[in-house]
Short mmCIF file of C-alpha atoms in Angstrom, two decimals:
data_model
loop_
_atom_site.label_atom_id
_atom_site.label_comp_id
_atom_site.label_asym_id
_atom_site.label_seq_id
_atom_site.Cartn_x
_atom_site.Cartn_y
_atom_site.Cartn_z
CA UNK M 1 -27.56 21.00 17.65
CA UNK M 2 -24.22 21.91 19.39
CA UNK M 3 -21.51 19.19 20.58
CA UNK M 4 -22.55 19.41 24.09
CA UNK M 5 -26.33 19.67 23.74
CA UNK M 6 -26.59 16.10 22.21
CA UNK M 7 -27.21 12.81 24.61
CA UNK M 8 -24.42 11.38 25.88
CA UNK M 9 -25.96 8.15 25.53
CA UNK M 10 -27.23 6.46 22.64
CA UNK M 11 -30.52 4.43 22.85
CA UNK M 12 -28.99 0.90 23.26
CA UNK M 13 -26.87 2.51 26.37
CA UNK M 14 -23.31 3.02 24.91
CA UNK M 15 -21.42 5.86 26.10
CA UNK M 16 -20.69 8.90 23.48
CA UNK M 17 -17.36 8.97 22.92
CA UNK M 18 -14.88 11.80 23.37
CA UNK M 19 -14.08 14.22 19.88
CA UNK M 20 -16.22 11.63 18.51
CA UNK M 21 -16.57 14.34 15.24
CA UNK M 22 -13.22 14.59 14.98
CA UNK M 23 -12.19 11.25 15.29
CA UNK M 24 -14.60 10.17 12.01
CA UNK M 25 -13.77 12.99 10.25
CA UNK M 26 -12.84 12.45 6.70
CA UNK M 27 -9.61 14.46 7.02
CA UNK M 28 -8.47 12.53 10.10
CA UNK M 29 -9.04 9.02 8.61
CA UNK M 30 -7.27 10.05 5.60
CA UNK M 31 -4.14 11.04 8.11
CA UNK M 32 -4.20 7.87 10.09
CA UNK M 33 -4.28 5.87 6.74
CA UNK M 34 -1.43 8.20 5.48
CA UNK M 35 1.07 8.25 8.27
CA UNK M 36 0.15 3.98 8.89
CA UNK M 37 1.12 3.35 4.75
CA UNK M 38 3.67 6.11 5.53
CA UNK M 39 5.40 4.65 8.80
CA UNK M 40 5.23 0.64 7.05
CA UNK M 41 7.64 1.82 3.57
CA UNK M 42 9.89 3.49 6.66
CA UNK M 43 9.96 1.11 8.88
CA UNK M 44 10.39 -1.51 5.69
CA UNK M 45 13.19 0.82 4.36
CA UNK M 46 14.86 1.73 8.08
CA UNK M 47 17.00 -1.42 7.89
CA UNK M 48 17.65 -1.37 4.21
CA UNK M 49 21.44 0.00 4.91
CA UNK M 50 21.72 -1.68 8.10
CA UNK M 51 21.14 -4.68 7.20
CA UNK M 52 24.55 -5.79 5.03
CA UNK M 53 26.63 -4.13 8.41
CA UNK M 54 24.21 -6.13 11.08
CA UNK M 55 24.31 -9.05 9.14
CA UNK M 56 28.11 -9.30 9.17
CA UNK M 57 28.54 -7.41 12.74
CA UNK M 58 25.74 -9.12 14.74
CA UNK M 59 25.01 -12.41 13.23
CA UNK M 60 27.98 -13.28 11.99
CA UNK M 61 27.37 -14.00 7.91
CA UNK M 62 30.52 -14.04 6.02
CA UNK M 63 31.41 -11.30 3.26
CA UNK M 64 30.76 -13.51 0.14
CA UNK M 65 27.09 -14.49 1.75
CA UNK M 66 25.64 -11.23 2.58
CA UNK M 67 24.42 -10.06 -0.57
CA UNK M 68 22.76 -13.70 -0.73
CA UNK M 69 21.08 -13.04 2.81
CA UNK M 70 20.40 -9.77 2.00
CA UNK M 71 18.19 -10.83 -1.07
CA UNK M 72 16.55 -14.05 0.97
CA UNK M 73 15.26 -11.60 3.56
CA UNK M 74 13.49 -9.38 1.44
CA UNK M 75 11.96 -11.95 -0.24
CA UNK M 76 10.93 -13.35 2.98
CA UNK M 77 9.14 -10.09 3.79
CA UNK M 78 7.09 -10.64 0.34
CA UNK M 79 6.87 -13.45 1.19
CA UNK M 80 4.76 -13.37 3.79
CA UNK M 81 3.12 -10.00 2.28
CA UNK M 82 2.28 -12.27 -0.79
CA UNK M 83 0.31 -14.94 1.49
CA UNK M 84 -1.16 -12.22 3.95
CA UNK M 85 -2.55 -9.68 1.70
CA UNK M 86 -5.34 -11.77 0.31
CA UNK M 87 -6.27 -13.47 3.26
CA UNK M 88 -6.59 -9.96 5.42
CA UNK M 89 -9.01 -8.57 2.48
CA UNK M 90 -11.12 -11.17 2.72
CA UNK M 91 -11.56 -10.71 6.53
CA UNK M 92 -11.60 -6.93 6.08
CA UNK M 93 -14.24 -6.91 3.67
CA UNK M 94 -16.70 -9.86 5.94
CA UNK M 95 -15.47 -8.08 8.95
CA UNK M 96 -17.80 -5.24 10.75
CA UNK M 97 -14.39 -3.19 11.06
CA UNK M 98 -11.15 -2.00 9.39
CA UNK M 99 -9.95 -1.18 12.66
CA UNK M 100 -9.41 -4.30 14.45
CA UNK M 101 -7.33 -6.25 11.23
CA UNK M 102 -5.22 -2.41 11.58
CA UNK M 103 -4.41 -2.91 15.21
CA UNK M 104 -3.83 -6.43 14.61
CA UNK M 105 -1.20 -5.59 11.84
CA UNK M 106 0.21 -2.75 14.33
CA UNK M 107 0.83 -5.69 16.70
CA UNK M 108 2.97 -7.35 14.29
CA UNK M 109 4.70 -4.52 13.34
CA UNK M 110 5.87 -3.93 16.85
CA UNK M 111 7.06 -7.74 17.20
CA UNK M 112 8.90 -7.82 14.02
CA UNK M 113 10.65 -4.78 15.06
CA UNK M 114 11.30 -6.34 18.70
CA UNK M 115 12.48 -9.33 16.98
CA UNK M 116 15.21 -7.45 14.70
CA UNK M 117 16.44 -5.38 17.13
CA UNK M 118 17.55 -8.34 19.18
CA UNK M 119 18.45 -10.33 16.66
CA UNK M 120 22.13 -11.75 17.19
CA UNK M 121 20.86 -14.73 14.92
CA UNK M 122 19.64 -15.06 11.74
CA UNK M 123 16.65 -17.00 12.52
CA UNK M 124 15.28 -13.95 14.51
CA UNK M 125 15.93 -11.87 11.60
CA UNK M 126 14.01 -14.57 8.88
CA UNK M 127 11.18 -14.77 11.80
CA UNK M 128 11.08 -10.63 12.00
CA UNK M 129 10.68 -9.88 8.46
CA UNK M 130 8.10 -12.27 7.82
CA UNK M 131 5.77 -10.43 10.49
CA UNK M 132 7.36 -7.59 9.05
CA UNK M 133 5.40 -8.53 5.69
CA UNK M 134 2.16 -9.63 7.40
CA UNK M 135 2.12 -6.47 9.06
CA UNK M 136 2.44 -4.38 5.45
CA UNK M 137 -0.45 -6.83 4.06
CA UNK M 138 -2.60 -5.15 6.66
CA UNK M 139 -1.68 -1.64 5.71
CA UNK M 140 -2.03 -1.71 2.43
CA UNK M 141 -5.09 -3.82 2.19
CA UNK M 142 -7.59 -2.98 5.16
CA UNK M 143 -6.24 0.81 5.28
CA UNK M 144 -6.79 1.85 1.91
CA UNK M 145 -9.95 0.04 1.81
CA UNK M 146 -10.66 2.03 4.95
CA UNK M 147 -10.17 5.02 2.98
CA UNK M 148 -12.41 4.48 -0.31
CA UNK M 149 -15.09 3.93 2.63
CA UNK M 150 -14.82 7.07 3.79
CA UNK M 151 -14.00 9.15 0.83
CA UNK M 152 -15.88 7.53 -1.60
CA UNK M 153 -15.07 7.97 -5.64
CA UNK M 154 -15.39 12.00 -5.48
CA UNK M 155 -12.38 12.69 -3.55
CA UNK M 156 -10.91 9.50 -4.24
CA UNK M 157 -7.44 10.76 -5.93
CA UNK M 158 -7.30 13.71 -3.47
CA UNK M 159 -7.07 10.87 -0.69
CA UNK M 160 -4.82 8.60 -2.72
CA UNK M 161 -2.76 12.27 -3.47
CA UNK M 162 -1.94 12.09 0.75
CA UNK M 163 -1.32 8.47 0.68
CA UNK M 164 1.41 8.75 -2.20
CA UNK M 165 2.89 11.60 -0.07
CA UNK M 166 2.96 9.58 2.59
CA UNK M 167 4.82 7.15 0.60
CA UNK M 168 7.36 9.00 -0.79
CA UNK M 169 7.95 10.60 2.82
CA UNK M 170 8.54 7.34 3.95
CA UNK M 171 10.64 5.94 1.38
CA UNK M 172 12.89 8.68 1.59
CA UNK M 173 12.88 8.64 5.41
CA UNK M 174 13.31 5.00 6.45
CA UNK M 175 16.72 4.29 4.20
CA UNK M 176 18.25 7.92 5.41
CA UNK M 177 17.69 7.66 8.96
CA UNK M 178 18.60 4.43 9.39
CA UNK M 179 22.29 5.00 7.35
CA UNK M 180 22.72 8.39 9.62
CA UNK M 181 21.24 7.14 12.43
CA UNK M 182 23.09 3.71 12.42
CA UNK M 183 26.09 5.39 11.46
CA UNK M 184 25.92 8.12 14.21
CA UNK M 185 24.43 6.91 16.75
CA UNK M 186 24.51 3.25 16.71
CA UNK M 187 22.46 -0.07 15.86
CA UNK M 188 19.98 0.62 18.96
CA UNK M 189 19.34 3.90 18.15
CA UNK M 190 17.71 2.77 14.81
CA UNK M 191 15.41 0.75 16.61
CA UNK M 192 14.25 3.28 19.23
CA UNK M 193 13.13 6.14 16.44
CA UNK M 194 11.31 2.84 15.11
CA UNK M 195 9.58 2.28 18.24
CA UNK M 196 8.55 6.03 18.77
CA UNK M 197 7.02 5.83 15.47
CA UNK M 198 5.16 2.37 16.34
CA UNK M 199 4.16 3.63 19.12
CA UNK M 200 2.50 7.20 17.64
CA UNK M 201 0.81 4.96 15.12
CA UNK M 202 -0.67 3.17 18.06
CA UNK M 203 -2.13 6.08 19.29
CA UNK M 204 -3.34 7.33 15.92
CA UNK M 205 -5.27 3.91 15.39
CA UNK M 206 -6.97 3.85 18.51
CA UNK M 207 -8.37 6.83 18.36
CA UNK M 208 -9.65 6.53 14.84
CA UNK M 209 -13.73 5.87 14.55
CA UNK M 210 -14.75 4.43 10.98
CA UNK M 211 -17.52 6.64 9.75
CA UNK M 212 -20.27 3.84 9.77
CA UNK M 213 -19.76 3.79 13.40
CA UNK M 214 -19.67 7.00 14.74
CA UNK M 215 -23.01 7.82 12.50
CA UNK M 216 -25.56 7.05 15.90
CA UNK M 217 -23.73 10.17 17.62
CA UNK M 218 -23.60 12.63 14.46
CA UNK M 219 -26.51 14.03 12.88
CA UNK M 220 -28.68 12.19 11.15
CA UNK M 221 -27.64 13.87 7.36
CA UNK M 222 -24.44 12.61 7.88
CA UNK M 223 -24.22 9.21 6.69
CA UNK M 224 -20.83 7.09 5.92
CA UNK M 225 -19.81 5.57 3.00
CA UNK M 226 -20.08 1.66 2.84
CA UNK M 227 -17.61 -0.62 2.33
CA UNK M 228 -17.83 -0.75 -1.69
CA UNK M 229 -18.02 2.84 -1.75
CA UNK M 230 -21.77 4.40 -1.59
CA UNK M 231 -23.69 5.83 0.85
CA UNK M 232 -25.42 3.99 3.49
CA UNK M 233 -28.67 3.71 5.35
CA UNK M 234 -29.75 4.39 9.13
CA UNK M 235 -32.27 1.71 10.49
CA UNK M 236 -34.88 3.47 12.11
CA UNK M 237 -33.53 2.07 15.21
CA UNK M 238 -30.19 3.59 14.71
CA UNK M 239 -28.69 0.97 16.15
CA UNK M 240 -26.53 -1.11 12.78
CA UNK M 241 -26.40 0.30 9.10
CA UNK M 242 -27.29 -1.83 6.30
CA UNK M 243 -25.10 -1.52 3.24
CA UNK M 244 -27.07 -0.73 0.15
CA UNK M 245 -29.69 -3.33 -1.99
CA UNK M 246 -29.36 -3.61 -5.46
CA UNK M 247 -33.02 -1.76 -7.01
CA UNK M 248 -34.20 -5.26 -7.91
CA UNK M 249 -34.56 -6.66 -4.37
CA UNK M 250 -36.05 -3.43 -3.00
CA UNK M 251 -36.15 -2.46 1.10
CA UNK M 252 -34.84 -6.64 1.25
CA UNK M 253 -31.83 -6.58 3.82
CA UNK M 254 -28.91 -8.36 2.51
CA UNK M 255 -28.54 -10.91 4.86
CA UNK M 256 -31.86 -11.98 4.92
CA UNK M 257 -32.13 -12.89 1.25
CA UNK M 258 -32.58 -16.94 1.11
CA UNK M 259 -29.67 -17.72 -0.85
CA UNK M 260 -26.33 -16.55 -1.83
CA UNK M 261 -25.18 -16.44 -4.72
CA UNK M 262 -22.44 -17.90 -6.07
CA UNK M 263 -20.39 -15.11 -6.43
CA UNK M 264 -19.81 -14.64 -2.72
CA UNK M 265 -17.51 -17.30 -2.38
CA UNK M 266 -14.17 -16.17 -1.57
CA UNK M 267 -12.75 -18.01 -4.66
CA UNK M 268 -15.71 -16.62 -6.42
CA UNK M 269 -15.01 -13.23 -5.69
CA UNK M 270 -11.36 -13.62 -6.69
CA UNK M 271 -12.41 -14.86 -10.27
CA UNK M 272 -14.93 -12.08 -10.92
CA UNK M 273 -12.31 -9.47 -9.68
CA UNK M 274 -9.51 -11.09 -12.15
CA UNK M 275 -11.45 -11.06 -15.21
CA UNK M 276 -11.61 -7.31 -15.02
CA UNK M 277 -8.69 -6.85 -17.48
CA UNK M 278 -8.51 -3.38 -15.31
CA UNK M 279 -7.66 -5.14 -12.48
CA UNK M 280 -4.52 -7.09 -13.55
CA UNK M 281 -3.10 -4.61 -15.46
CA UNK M 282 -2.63 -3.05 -12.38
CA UNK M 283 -1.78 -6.11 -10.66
CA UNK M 284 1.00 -6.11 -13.19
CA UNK M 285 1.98 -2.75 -12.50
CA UNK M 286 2.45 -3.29 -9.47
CA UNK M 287 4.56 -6.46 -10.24
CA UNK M 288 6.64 -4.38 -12.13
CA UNK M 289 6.72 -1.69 -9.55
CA UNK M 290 7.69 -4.14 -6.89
CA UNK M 291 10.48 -6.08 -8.98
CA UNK M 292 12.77 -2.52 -9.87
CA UNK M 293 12.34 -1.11 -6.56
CA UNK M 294 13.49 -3.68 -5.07
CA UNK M 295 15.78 -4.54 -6.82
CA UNK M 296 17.72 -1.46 -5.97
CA UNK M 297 17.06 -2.17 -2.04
CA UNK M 298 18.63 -5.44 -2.71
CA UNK M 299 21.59 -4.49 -4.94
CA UNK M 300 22.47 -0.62 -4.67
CA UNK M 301 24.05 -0.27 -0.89
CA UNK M 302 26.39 -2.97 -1.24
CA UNK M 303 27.11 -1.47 -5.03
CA UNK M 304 27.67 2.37 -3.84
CA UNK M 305 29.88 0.40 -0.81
CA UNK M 306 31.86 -1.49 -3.20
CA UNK M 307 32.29 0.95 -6.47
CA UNK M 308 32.87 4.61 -3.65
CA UNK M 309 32.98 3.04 -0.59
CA UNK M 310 30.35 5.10 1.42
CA UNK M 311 29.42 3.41 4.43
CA UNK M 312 25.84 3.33 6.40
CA UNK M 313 25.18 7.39 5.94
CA UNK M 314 25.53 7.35 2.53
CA UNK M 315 24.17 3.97 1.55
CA UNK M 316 20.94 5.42 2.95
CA UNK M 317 21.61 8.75 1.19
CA UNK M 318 21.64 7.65 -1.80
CA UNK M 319 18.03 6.42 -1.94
CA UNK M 320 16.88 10.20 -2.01
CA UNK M 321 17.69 9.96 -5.58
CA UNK M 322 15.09 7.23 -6.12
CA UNK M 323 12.50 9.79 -4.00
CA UNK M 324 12.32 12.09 -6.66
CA UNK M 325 8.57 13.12 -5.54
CA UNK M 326 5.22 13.10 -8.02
CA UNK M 327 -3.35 11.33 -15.25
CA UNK M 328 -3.66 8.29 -16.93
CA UNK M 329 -3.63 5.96 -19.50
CA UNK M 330 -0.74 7.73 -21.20
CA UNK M 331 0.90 9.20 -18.13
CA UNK M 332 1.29 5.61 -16.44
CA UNK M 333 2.09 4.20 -19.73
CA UNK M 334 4.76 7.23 -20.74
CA UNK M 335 6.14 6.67 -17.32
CA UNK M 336 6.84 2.73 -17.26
CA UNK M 337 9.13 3.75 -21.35
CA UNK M 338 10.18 6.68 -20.09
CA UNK M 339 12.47 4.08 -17.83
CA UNK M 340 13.55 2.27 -20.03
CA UNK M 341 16.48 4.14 -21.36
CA UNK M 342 16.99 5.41 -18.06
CA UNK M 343 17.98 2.15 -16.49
CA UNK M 344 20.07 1.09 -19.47
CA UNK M 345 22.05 4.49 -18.58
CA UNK M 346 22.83 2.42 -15.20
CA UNK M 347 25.59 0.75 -16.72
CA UNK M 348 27.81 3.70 -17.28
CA UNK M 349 28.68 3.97 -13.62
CA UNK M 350 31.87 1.77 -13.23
CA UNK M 351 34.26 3.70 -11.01
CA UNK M 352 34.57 6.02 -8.09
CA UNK M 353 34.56 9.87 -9.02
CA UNK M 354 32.73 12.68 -8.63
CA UNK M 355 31.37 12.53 -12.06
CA UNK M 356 30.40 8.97 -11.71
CA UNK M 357 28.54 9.34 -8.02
CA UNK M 358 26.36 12.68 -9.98
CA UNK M 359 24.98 10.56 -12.84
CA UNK M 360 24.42 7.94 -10.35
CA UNK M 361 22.19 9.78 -8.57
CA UNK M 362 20.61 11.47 -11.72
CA UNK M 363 19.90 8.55 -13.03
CA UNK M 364 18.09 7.35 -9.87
CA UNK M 365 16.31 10.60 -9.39
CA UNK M 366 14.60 10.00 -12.87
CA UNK M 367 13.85 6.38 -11.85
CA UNK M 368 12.24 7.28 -8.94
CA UNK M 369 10.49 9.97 -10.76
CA UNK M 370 8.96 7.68 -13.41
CA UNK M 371 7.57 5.02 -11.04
CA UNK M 372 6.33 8.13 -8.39
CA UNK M 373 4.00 9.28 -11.49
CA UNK M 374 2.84 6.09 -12.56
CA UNK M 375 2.29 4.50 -8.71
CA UNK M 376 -1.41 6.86 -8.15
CA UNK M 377 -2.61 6.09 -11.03
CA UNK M 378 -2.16 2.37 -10.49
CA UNK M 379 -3.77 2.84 -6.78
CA UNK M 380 -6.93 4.41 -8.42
CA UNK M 381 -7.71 1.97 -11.00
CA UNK M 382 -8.15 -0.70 -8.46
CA UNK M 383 -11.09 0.79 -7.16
CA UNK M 384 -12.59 1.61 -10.42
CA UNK M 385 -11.75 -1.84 -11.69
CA UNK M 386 -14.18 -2.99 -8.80
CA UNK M 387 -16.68 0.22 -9.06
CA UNK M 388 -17.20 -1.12 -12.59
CA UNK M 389 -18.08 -4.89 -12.07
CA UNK M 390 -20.68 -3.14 -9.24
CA UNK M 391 -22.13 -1.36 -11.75
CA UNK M 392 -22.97 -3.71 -14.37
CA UNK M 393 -24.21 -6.13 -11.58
CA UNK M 394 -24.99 -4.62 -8.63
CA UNK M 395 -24.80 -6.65 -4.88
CA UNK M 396 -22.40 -8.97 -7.09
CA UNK M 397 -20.02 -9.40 -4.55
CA UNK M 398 -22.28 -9.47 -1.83
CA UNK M 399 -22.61 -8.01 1.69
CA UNK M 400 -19.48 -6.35 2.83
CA UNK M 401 -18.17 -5.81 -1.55
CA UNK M 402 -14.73 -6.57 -2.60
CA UNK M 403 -12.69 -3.29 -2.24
CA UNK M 404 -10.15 -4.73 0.77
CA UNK M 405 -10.13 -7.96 -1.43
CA UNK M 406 -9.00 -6.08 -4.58
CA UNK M 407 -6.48 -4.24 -2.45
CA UNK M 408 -5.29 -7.87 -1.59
CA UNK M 409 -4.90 -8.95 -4.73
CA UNK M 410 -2.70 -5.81 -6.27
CA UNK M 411 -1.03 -6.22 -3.17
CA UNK M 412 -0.17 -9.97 -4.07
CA UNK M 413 1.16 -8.26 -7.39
CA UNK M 414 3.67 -6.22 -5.73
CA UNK M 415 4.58 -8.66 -2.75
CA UNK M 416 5.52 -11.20 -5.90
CA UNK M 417 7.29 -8.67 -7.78
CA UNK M 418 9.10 -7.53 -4.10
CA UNK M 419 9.73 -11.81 -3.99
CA UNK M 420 11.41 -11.87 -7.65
CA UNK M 421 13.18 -8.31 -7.56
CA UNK M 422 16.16 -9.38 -5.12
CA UNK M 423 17.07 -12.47 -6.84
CA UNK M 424 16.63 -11.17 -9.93
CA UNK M 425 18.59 -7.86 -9.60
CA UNK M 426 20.76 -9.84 -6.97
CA UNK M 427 21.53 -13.09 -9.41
CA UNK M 428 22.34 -10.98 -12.58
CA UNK M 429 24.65 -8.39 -10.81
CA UNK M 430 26.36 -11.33 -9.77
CA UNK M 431 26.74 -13.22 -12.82
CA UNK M 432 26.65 -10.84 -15.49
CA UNK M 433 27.73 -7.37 -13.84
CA UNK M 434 25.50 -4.04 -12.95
CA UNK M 435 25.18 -2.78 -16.36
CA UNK M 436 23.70 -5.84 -17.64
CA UNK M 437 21.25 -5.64 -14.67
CA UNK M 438 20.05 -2.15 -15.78
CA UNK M 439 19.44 -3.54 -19.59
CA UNK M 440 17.10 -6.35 -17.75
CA UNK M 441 15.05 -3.84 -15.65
CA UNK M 442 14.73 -1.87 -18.62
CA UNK M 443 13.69 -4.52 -20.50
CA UNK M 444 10.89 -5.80 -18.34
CA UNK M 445 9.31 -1.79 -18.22
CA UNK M 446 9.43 -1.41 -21.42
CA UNK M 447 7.41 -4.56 -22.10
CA UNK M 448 4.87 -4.09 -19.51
CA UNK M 449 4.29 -0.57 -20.94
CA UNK M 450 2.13 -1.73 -23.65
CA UNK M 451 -0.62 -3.45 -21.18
CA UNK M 452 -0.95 -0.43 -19.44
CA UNK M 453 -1.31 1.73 -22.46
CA UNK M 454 -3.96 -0.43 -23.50
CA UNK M 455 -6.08 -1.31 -20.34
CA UNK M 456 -5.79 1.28 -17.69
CA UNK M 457 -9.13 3.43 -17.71
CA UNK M 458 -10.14 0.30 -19.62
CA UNK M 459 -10.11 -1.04 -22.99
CA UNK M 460 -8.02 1.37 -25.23
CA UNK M 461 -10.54 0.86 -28.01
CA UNK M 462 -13.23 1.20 -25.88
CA UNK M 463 -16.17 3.94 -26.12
CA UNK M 464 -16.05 6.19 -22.54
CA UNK M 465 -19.44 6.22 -20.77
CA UNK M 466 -20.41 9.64 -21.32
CA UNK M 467 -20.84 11.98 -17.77
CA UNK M 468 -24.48 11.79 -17.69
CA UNK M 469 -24.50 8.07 -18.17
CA UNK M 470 -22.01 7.99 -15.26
CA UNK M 471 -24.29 10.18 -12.87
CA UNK M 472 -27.40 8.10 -13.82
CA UNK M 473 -25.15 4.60 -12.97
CA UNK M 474 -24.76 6.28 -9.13
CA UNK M 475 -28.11 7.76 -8.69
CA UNK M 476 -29.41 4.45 -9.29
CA UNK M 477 -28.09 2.96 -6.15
CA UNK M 478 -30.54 3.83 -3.29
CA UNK M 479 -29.08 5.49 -0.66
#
């Protein structure tokens, strides 16, 4: 039936709305996910090279406090990440849409950017980055839970492929523009391209329709994916969809069952998603991730200022070298040693040539490569980590699943490691010099290598279920 040849009005008297195909299309879901995850890193990274000139400028810290300040308000921003993320997937996952928690987190995007820009005070500034890191706990948790539940497990790394580009887009983006922009054009000019990015976001997310939604004006054949990752059902009145019942409790709607068990507890859920040694080896990758990464944002500006005394343009150019852009259990693994002697290389930069600003940026290009291979990987196993507690006991997590929740929880990983990584990188600069800085984030890679060798894609040791096995484990979810 053609686009203008269906009713315009469903049964229970909504209106149809516009593009409504387009608008729950996979591919345009799997944009507005990528340019929201895409536009957070930048806007997170913009101020990265302003912020040791504004802080001195505008709010008047002294020279020997700004690295401190520096440090305290990225933690801040995990901060807040680290308390938001697992609160927002619990509400994702119980709430009837990923939508609203986006917009919310869109809303406190745009005030933590209003707040910064005017900031002439550092309380403004500690208030602004810790909506800053509410806002990313929405991203990261309710958007790429929005994503499995459209793409579902098939084109699951094809989706997380776009995301990861979207990442390393950003990245590379936020701390360039902001140097040349700040440098060129001054500090209000940063803020405006931030605003013209919040404010195509906006449009992006409000024109977005999840799938489950938009499936009373498509054809009947097209269903959408639940929120733990299968396929739904219509009601016969077309009116709600019903996520999917486990084979043991038949054509029983979830939320009619008598009792719940105890699994759906939000502290229950948490516990059955941790013992998945899956799980927290990725929630330690991403700890690890979180604590080298930034440490650089904390530490390298005011080092490439101090050592060759670039100013805003190149203290944001220099974090190209980290972008170096993009598989498992050995590639993730490989990629966290392959680091290792990388980082200890750090600590033959000591002076300001030519010589010495190349193998900086070398050195950073093959950081940034490392962690750019073994990020995707780390992204995917959270979903199988919770694909594979559904499928040894299915409806265990209850109506709504825990994908945004599992999200939330490697995000808690990487907002601590984003808490530690500035003090850490920050303190032992300080005290023991940059070289001995590089030996301790080599260190802490190397280590965290052998967990991820031996549980990503599961227990090294560990018999793989063979395909068929795997086929028969989906087919037996109705739907």
């Amino acid at each position: 039936m053609g686009l203008w040849t269906r009713p315009f009005l469903h049964e229970n008297g909504t209106k149809r709305p516009k593009f409504v195909e387009l608008r729950s299309s996979r591919w345009f879901i799997m944009f507005v996910v990528a340019f929201a995850t895409g536009t957070d890193i930048f806007m997170y990274g913009l101020i990265v090279p302003v912020t040791p000139t504004a802080l001195k400028d505008r709010v008047g810290i002294s020279e020997g406090n700004v690295q401190s300040w520096t440090s305290i308000l990225l933690a801040l921003y995990s901060a807040a990440l680290l308390a938001s993320a697992p609160v927002v997937g619990y509400i994702a996952d119980r709430s009837e849409s990923r939508r609203w928690p986006l917009l919310f987190g869109l809303v406190a995007l745009a005030a933590a950017t209003a707040l910064l820009c005017v900031g002439t005070h550092i309380a403004l500034w500690i208030v602004g980055r810790l909506f800053q890191g509410a806002a990313a706990a929405v991203v990261w948790t309710a958007g790429l839970a929005l994503m499995v539940d459209t793409v579902g497990k098939d084109d699951l790394g094809q989706a997380i492929g776009y995301v990861s580009m979207a990442i390393s887009v950003g990245t590379l983006a936020g701390p360039l523009l902001g140097g040349v922009v700040y440098e060129n054009g001054g500090y209000y000019a940063v803020f405006g391209l931030a605003f013209a990015f919040i404010a195509l976001d906006v449009i992006l997310r409000l024109l977005l329709i999840e799938r489950r939604h938009a499936i009373k004006w498509l054809a009947p054949e097209m269903t959408p994916l639940s929120v733990n990752g299968h396929q739904c059902t219509e009601k016969k009145s077309g009116e709600t969809l019903e996520s999917p019942v486990s084979p043991t409790n038949g054509s029983e709607r979830r939320e009619s069952q008598p009792s719940s068990p105890p699994s759906r507890g939000a502290l229950r859920r948490v516990a059955v998603l941790l013992s998945s040694p899956r799980l927290v080896v990725s929630v330690w990758g991403y700890f690890i991730l979180a604590i080298v990464l930034t440490s650089f944002d904390s530490v390298l500006p005011l080092f490439v200022q101090e050592t060759f005394g670039w100013q805003q343009s190149g203290q944001g150019l220099i974090f190209i070298s980290l972008m170096y852009p993009k598989s498992c259990r050995y590639i993730t693994a490989g990629a966290f040693l392959a680091s290792v002697p990388v980082m200890v290389l750090l600590r033959f930069v000591t002076h300001n040539s030519m010589q010495q600003k190349i193998l900086l940026c070398a050195l950073l290009a093959c950081v940034g490569l490392c962690f750019a291979v073994a990020m995707p990987p780390l992204v995917t196993e959270v979903f199988f980590a919770v694909k594979e507690k559904e499928d040894k006991t299915p409806d265990i997590f209850g109506r709504g699943g825990a994908m945004a929740l599992a999200f939330g929880l490697s995000n808690m990983g990487f907002a601590t490691g984003s808490l530690v990584g500035p003090f850490f990188a920050g303190f032992i600069r300080q005290e023991a010099g940059w070289g001995a800085m590089g030996w301790a984030l080599g260190l802490i890679a190397g280590i965290s290598s052998v967990p991820i060798l031996l549980f990503v894609g599961g227990w090294i040791l560990e018999k793989p279920i063979e395909p068929e096995n795997e086929v028969q484990l989906t087919d037996s979810t109705p739907g």
